[in-house]
Coordinates of C-alpha atoms and ligand atoms in Angstrom, one line a residue:
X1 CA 58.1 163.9 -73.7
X2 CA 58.0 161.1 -76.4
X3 CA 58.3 163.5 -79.2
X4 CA 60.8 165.8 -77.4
X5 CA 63.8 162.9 -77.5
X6 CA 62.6 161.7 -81.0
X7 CA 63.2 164.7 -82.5
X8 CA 66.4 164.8 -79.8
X9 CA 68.1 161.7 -81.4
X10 CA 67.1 163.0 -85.0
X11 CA 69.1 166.3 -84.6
X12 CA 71.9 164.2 -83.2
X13 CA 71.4 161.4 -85.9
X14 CA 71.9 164.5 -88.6
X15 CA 74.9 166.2 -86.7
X16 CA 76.5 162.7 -86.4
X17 CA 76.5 162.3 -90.4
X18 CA 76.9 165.7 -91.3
X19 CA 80.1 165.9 -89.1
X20 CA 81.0 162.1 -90.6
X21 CA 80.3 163.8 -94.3
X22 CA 82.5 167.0 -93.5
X23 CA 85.1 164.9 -92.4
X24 CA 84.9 162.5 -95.4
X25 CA 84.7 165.9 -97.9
X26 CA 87.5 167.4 -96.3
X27 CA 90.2 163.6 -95.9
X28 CA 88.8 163.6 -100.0
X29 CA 90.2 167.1 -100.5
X30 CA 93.3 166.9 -99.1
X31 CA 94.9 164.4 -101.5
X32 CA 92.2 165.1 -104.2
X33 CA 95.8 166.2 -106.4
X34 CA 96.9 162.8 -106.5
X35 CA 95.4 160.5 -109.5
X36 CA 93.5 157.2 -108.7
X37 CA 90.2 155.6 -109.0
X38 CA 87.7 158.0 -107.8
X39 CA 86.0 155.8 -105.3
X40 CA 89.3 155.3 -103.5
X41 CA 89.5 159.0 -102.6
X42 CA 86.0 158.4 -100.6
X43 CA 86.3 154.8 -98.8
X44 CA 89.0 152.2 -98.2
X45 CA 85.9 149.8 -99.7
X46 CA 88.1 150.1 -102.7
X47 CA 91.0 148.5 -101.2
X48 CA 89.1 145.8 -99.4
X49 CA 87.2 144.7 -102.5
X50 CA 90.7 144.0 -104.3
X51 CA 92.5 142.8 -101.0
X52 CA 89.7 140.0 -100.1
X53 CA 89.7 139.2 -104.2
X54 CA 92.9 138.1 -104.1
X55 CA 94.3 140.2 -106.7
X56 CA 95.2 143.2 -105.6
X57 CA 98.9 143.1 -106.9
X58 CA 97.3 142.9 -110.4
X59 CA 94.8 145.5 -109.8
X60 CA 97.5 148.1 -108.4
X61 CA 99.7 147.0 -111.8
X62 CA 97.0 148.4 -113.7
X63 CA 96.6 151.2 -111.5
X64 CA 100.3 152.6 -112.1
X65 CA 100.1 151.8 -115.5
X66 CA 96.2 154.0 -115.6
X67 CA 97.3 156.9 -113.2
X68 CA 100.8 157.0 -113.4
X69 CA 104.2 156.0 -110.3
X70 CA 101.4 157.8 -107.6
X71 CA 98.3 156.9 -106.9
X72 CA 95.6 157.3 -104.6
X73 CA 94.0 153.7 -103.7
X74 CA 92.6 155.1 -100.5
X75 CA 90.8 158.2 -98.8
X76 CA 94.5 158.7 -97.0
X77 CA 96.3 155.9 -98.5
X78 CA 98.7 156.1 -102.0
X79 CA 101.4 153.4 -103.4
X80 CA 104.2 154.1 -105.3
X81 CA 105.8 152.2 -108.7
X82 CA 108.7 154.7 -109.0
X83 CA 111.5 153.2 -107.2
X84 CA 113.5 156.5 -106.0
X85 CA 110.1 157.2 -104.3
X86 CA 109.9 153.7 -102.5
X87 CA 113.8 154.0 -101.7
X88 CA 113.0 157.9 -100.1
X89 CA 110.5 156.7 -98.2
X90 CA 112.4 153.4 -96.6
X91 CA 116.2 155.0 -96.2
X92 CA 117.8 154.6 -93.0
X93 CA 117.8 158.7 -92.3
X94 CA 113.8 158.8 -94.0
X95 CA 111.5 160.4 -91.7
X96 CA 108.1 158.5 -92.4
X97 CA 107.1 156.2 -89.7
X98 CA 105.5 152.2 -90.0
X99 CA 101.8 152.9 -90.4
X100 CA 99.1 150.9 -88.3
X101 CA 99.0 148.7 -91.9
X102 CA 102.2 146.7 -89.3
X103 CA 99.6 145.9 -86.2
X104 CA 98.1 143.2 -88.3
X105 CA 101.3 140.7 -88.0
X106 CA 101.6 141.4 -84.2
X107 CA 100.4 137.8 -83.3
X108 CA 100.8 138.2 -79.7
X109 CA 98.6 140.8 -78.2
X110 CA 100.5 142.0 -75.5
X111 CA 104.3 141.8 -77.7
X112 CA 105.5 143.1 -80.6
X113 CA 107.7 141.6 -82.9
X114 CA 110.6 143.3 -85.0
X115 CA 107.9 143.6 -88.1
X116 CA 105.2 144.7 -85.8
X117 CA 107.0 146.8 -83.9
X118 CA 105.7 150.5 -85.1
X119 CA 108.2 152.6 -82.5
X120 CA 111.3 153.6 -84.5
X121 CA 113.5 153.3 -81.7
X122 CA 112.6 150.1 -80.3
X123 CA 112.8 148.5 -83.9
X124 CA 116.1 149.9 -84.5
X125 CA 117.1 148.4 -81.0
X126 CA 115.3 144.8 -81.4
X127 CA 116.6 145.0 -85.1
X128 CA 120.3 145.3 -83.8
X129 CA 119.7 142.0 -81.5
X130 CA 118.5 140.0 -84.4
X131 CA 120.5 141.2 -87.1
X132 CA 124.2 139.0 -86.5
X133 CA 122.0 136.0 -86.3
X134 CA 120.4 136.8 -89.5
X135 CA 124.1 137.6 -91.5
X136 CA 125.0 134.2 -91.1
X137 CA 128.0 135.1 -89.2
X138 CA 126.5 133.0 -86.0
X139 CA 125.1 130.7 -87.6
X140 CA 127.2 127.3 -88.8
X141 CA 124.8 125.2 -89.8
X142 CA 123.3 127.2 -92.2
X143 CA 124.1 125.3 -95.6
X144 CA 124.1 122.1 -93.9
X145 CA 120.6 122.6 -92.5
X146 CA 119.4 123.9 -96.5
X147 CA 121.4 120.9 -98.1
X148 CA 119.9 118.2 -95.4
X149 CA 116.1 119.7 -96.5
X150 CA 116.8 119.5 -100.1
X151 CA 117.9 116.7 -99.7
X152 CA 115.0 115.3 -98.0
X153 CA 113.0 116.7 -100.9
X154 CA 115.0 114.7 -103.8
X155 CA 114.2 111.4 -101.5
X156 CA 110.3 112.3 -101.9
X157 CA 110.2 112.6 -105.3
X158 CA 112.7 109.7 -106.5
X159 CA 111.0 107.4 -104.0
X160 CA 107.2 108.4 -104.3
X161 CA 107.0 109.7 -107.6
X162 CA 110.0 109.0 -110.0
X163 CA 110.0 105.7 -108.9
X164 CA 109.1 102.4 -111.7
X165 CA 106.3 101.2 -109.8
X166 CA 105.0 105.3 -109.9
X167 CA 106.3 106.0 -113.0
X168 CA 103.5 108.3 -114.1
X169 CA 102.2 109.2 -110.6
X170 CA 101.4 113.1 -110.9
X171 CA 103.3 115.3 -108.6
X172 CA 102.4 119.1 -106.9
X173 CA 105.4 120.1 -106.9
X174 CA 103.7 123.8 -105.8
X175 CA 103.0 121.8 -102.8
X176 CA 106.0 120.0 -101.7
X177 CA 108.1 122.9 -102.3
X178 CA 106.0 124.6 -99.9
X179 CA 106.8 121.8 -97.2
X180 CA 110.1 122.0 -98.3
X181 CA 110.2 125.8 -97.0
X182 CA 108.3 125.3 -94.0
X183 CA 110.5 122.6 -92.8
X184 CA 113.4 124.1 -93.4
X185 CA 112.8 127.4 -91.7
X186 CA 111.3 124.9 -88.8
X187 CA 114.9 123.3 -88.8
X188 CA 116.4 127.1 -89.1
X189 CA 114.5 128.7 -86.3
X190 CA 113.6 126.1 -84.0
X191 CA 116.6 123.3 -84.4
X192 CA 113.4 120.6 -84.7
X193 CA 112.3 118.5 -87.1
X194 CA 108.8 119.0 -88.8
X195 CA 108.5 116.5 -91.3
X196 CA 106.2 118.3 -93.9
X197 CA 108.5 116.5 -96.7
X198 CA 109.3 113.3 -94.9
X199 CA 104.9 112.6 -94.9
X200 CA 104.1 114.6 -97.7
X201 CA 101.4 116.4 -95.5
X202 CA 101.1 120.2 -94.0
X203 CA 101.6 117.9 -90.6
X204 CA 100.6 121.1 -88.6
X205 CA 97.9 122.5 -90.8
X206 CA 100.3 125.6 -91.1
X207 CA 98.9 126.0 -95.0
X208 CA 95.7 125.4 -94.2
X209 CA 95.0 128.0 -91.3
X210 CA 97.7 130.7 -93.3
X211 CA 95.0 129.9 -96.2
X212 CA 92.2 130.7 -93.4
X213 CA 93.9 133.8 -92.4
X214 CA 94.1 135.3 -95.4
X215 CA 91.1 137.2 -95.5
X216 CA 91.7 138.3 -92.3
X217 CA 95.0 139.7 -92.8
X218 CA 93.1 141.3 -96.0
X219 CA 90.9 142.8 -93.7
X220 CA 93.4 144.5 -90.8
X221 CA 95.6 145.6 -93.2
X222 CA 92.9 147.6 -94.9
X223 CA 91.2 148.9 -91.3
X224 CA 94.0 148.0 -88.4
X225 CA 92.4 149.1 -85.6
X226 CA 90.1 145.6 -86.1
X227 CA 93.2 144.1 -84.1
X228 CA 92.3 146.5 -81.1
X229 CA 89.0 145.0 -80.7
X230 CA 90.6 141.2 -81.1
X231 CA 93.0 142.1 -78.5
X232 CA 89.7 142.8 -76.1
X233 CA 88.7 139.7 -73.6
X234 CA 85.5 139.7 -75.3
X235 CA 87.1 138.7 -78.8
X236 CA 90.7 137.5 -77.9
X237 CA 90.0 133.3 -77.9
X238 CA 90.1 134.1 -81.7
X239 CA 93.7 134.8 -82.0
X240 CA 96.0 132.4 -82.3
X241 CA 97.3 131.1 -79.1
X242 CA 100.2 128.7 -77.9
X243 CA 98.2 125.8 -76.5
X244 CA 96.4 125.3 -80.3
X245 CA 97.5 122.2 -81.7
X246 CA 97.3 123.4 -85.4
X247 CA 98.5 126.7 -87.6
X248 CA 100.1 129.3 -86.1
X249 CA 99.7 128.9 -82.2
X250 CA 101.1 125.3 -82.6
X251 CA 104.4 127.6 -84.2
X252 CA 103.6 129.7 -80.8
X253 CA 103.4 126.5 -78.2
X254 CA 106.9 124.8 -80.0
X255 CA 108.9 128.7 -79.8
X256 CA 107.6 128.2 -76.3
X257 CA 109.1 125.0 -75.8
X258 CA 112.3 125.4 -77.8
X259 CA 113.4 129.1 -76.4
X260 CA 113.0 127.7 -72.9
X261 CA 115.4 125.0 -73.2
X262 CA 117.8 128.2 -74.2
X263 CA 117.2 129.4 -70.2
X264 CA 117.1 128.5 -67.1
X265 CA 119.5 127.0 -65.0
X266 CA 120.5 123.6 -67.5
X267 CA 120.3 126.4 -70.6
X268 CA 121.7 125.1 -73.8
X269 CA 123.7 127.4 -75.6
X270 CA 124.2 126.7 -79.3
X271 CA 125.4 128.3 -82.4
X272 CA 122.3 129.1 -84.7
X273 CA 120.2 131.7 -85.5
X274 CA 118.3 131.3 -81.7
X275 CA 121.4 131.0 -79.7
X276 CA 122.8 134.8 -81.7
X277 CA 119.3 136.2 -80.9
X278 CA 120.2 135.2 -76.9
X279 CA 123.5 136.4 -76.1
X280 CA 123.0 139.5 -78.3
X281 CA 120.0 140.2 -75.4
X282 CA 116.5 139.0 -76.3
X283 CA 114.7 138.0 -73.8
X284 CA 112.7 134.8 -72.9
X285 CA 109.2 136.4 -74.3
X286 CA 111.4 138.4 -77.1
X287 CA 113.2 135.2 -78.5
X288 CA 109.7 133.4 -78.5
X289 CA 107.7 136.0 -80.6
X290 CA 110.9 136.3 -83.3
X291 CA 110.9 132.7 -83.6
X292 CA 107.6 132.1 -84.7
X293 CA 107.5 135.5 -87.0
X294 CA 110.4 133.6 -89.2
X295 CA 107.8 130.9 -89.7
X296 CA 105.6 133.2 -90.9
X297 CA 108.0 135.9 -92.7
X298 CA 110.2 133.5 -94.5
X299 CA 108.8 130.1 -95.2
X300 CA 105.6 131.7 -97.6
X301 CA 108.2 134.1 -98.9
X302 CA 110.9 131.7 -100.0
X303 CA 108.2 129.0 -101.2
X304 CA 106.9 131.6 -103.4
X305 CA 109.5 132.8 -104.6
X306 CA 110.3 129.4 -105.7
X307 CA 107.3 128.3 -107.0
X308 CA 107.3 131.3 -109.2
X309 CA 111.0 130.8 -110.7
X310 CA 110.4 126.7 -111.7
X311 CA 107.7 126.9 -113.5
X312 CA 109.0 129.8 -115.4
X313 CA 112.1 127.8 -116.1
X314 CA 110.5 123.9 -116.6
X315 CA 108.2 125.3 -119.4
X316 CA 110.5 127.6 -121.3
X317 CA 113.3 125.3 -123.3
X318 CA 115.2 128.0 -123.7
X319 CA 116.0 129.1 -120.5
X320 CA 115.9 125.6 -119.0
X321 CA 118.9 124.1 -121.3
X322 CA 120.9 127.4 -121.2
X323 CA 120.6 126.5 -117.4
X324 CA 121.3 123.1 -117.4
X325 CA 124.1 123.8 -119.7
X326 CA 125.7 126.4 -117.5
X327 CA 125.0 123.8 -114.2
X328 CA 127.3 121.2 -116.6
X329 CA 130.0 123.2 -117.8
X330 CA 130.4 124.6 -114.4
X331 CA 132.6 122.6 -112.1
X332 CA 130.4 122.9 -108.9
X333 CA 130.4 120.8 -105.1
X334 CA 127.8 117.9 -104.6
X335 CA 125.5 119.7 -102.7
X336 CA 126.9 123.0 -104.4
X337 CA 127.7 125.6 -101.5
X338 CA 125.7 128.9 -101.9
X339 CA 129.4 131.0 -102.8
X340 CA 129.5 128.7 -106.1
X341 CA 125.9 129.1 -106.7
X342 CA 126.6 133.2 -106.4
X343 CA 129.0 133.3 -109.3
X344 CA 126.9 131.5 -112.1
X345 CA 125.4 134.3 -113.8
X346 CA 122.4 132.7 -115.6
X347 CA 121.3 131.1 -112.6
X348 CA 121.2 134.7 -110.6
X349 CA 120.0 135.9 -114.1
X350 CA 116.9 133.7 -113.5
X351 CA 116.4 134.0 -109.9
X352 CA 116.3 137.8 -110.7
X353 CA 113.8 137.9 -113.2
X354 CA 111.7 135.5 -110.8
X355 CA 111.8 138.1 -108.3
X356 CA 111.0 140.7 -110.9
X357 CA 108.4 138.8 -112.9
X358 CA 106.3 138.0 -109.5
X359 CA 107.8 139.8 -106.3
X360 CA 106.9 137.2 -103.7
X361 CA 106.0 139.4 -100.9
X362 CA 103.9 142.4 -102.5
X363 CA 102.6 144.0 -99.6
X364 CA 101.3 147.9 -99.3
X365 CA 103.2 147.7 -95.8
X366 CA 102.4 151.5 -96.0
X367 CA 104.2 154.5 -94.1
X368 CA 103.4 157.3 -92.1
X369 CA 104.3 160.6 -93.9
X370 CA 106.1 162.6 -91.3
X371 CA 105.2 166.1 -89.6
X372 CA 105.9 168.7 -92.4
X373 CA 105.2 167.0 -95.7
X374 CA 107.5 166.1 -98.0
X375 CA 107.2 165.4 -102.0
X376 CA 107.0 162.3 -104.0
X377 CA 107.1 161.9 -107.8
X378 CA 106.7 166.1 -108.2
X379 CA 103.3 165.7 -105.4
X380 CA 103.2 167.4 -102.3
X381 CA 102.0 164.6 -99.7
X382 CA 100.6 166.4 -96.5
X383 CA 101.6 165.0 -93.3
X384 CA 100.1 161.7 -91.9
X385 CA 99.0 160.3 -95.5
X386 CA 100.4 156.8 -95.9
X387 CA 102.1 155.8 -98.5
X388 CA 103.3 151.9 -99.3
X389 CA 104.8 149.7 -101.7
X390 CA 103.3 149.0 -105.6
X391 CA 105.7 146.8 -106.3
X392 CA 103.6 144.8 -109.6
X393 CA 103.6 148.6 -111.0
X394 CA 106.7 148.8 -110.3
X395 CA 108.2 145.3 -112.4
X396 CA 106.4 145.3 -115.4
X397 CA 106.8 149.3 -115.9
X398 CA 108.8 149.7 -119.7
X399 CA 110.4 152.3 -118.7
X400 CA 112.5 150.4 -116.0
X401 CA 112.5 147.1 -117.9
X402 CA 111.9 147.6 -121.6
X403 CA 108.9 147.4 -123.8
X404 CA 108.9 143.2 -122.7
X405 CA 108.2 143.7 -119.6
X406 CA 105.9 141.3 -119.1
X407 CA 108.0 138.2 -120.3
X408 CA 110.3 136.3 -118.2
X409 CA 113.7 136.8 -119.9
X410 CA 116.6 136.1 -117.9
X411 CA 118.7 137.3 -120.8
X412 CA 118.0 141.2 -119.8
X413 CA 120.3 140.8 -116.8
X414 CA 123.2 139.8 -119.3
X415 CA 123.2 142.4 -121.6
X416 CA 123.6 146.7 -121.2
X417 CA 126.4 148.0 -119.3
X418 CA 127.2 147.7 -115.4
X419 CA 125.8 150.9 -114.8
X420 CA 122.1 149.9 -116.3
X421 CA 122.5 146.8 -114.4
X422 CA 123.3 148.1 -111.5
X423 CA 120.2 150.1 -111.4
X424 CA 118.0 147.2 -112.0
X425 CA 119.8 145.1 -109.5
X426 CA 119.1 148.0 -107.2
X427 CA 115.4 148.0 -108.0
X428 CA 114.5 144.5 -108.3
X429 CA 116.1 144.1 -105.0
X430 CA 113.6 146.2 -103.7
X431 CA 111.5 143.0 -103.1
X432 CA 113.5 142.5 -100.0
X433 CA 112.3 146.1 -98.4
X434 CA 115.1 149.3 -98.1
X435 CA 116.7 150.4 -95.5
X436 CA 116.2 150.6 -91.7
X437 CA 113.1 147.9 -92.9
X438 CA 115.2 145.7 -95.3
X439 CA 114.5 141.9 -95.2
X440 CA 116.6 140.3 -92.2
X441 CA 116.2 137.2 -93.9
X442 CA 117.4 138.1 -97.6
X443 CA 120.7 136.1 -97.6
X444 CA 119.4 133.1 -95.8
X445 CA 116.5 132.9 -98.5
X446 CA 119.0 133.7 -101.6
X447 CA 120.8 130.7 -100.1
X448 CA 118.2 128.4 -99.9
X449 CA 117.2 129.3 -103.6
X450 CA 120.3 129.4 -105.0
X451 CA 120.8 125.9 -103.7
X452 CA 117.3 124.6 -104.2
X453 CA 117.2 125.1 -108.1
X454 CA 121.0 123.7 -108.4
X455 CA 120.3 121.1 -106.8
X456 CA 116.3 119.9 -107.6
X457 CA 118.1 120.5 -111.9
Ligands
HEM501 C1 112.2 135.5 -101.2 C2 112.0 135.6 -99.9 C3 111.7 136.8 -99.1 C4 111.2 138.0 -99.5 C5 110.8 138.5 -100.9 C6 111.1 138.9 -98.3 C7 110.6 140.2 -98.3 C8 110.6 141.0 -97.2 C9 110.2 142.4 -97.2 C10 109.7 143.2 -98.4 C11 110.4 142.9 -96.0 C12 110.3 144.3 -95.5 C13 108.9 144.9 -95.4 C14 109.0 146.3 -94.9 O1 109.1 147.3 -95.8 O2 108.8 146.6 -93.7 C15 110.8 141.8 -95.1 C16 111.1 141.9 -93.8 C17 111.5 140.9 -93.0 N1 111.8 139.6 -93.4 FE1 111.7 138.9 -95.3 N2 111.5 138.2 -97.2 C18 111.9 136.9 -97.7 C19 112.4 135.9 -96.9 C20 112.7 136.0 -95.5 C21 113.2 134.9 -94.7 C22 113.7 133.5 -95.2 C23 113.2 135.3 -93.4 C24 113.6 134.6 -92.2 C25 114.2 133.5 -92.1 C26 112.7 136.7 -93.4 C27 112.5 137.5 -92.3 C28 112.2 138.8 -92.3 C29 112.1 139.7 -91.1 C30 112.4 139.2 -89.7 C31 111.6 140.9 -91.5 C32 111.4 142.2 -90.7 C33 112.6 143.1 -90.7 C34 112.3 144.4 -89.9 O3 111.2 144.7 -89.6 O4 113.3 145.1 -89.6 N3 112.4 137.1 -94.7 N4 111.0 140.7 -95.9

C-alpha cells in the first residue's frame, strides 16, 4: 500500500515538472525572435536580480545599446528604447491594456486608484474626475503654495547653514530638497502643514519606510500576483494601513481626516486640487485613495528630478554662469511666477536635459499586448506579451541625441531647427507617460521646478 502511493506521488511529481517544463519551453519559444539576455527568455529571475540591485535603469541602458530598441528582459516581458514604439503602445486610441506590473501601487486592498486602476474604462472615467484639478484651472493657490515652500527652504539654509555662526556647517541638500517636495505636495493635496523643512527631519518617516518599500515594490512589479496573497487576512496587517503613525498609512490616516472635513453636513468646500476632485464626483473613499497616491506619485518624482538637475548645474561652470547670467539679464518677479520662468530658454534648456540625462521616474510600467498581435520595431509581438518602458535606452541612444549622449549639455536644446527640436521635445517628454496614461501631475511639477531653481540661484 506504502509503495503503491510512493510511486503515486512520483508519477505526479514528474507530470507536475514535465507540464511546468513544457510550459516554460513553449512561453521561451514564443518570443524566442526577440533579442535579450538568454536567461531572461527562461525566468523573470533576471529581472528581479537587477530590480532588487538597484540598477536596473542602467542595466536595461546596456541592454538596448547590446540587443538593440527591443528586447526581451523576461520569459513574456520586453521594453522598448525606440520612442515611436513607446508612443504606439500608450496613444489614446492604442489597444494594449495596463499589465498586472500596476497592482503593485494599489495601496488599499479593496480600492484602486487612477494609477492602479487596470480597467480601461473606469480609468478613463476616474481620470476625467481628477484631471481639471490637476490643469491648474481649479486650483488658485497653486504658485502661492510652491513659492510659500521655497520659501520655507531658503529660511533653512540661510538660518542653519549659511549663517556666520555655521559658516562651514555641511549641508545635504539631496535631503532637504526631498523635504522640500514632500511638504509641498502635503500642502498641495492635503491643505496641511508637514514641516519636513521647518525641523529638518522626515517628521513622518515617509523616506524611511519608501526606502523600506523598495524592495518590495521590486518584488510585485517583477511577480504581481504577490499582492493577491498580501491582500489575504492571513498576510494583510503588512500593508500599510491608516491608523500607522509613520510612512505611508500615516499619508492614509491624514487623507482620511482631511477628505472628511470635505463631507458631511458642516462640508468645507474650497478651491484646490481636493475640492476640483469633489464636485467633479469622487467619492468619500475615491478622494481618500487619490490623495495619498499624490504623496507617493509626485513628491519622489519632483525631488528627483531636482536632485538630478542641481548638481549637474552647481558643478559645471559653464552651465551655472550661462544660468545665472540669463536669471540677471532677465527682468523676472520676486518670487518669479512659473509663465516667466516658461520663457527663459536656458533654464528649460537645463531642466530638459535633466529629464533626459536621468528620467526620474523609470519604471517598466509594462502593457498588455492586445488580442491579435500587433508589431513593434519590424517584430511581431503575439498577444498578451507585455511590453514597458526603457526609458535609460532610450536617453542616451546617439541616434536620438548625438554621439554625446552621455553628457549633460543643455546647449543641444539651442541649436538645429524647430523641427529636430520638436522631436526631442516630443521624446524627452516621454518621461511624463503618453497618452490616455500621461502624467496628471506634469504641469504642477514643471512649476514647482521651474520655480525651485530660479529661485534656490
Ligand atoms: C518630474 C516629476 C514627475 C515625473 C517624471 C512623473 C512621471 C509620471 C509617469 C511616467 C506617469 C505615467 C506612467 C504610465 O505610463 O502609466 C505618471 C503618472 C501619474 N503621475 Fe506623475 N510624474 C511626475 C510628477 C507628478 C506629480 C507632481 C504628481 C501629482 C501631484 C503626479 C501624479 C501622477 C498621477 C496621478 C499619475 C497617474 C495618471 C494615470 O494613471 O492616468 N506626477 N507620472
Amino acid at each position: 500500500m506504502g509503495s503503491v502511493s510512493v510511486t503515486t506521488a512520483s508519477t505526479v511529481a514528474v507530470l507536475v515538472v514535465a507540464v511546468i517544463t513544457i510550459q516554460k519551453i513553449l512561453t521561451f519559444r514564443k518570443l524566442r525572435h526577440i533579442p535579450g539576455p538568454s536567461l531572461a527568455g527562461f525566468t523573470r529571475l533576471w529581472l528581479l536580480r537587477h530590480s532588487f540591485g538597484g540598477q536596473i535603469e542602467l542595466v536595461l541602458a546596456d541592454a538596448s545599446r547590446k540587443y538593440g530598441p527591443l528586447v526581451r528582459v523576461g520569459p513574456t516581458e520586453l521594453v522598448t528604447s525606440d520612442p515611436d514604439a513607446l508612443r504606439k503602445v500608450l496613444a489614446f486610441r492604442s489597444r494594449y491594456r495596463r499589465s498586472d506590473w500596476f497592482a503593485a501601487f494599489q495601496f488599499d486592498p479593496v480600492h484602486d486608484n487612477v494609477f492602479s486602476q487596470w480597467d480601461d474604462k473606469l480609468h478613463q472615467r476616474r481620470r476625467a474626475k481628477l484631471a481639471i484639478g490637476y490643469s491648474r484651472k481649479e486650483n488658485d493657490d497653486l504658485e502661492q503654495s510652491i513659492d510659500k515652500n521655497i520659501d520655507n527652504v531658503i529660511h533653512l539654509l540661510e538660518s542653519k547653514y549659511l549663517s556666520t555662526a555655521n559658516l562651514y556647517k555641511p549641508v545635504d541638500l539631496a535631503r532637504i530638497l526631498h523635504y522640500f517636495t514632500i511638504d509641498l505636495i502635503w500642502d498641495i493635496a492635503f491643505g496641511t502643514v508637514l514641516g519636513d523643512v521647518r525641523d529638518d527631519h522626515d517628521n513622518i518617516s515617509f523616506i524611511a519606510s519608501i526606502k523600506t518599500a523598495l524592495p518590495m515594490f521590486a518584488l510585485m512589479g517583477v511577480y504581481p500576483s504577490i499582492l493577491k496573497i498580501f491582500a489575504t487576512p492571513l498576510f494583510s496587517w503588512l500593508l500599510p494601513s491608516n491608523k500607522d503613525i509613520t510612512g505611508l498609512g500615516k499619508v492614509m490616516g491624514v487623507a482620511k481626516e482631511v477628505v472628511a472635513e470635505r463631507f458631511g453636513t458642516d462640508k468645507v468646500d474650497r478651491r484646490d486640487i481636493m475640492g476640483s476632485f469633489i464636485r467633479h464626483g469622487l467619492t468619500q473613499k475615491e478622494a481618500e485613495t487619490e490623495s495619498t497616491l499624490q504623496l507617493l506619485a509626485g513628491s519622489d518624482t519632483t525631488g528627483g528630478a531636482l536632485r538630478i538637475i542641481l548638481p549637474y548645474v552647481f558643478t559645471n561652470p559653464r552651465v551655472y554662469t550661462t544660468l545665472l547670467a540669463e536669471l540677471s539679464s532677465s527682468s523676472l518677479s520676486n518670487p518669479v511666477r512659473d509663465s516667466e520662468a516658461r520663457k527663459l530658454p536656458y533654464l528649460q534648456a537645463v531642466i530638459r536635459e535633466g529629464f533626459r540625462i536621468c528620467p526620474p521616474a523609470a519604471n517598466q510600467a509594462y502593457r498588455d499586448t492586445p488580442e491579435g498581435s500587433d508589431t513593434l520595431c519590424g517584430y511581431h509581438i503575439p498577444a498578451e506579451t507585455k511590453v514597458g518602458y526603457n526609458l535609460s535606452g532610450m536617453m542616451e541612444d546617439p541616434k536620438l541625441w548625438g554621439e554625446d549622449a552621455k553628457v549633460f549639455r543643455p546647449e543641444r536644446w539651442l541649436t538645429g531647427t524647430p523641427e529636430e527640436i520638436r522631436k526631442m521635445e516630443a521624446n524627452v517628454y516621454l518621461v511624463f507617460g503618453h497618452g490616455k496614461w500621461s502624467c496628471l501631475g506634469k504641469k504642477i511639477a514643471q512649476s514647482a521646478l521651474n520655480k525651485t531653481i530660479v529661485q534656490l540661484l
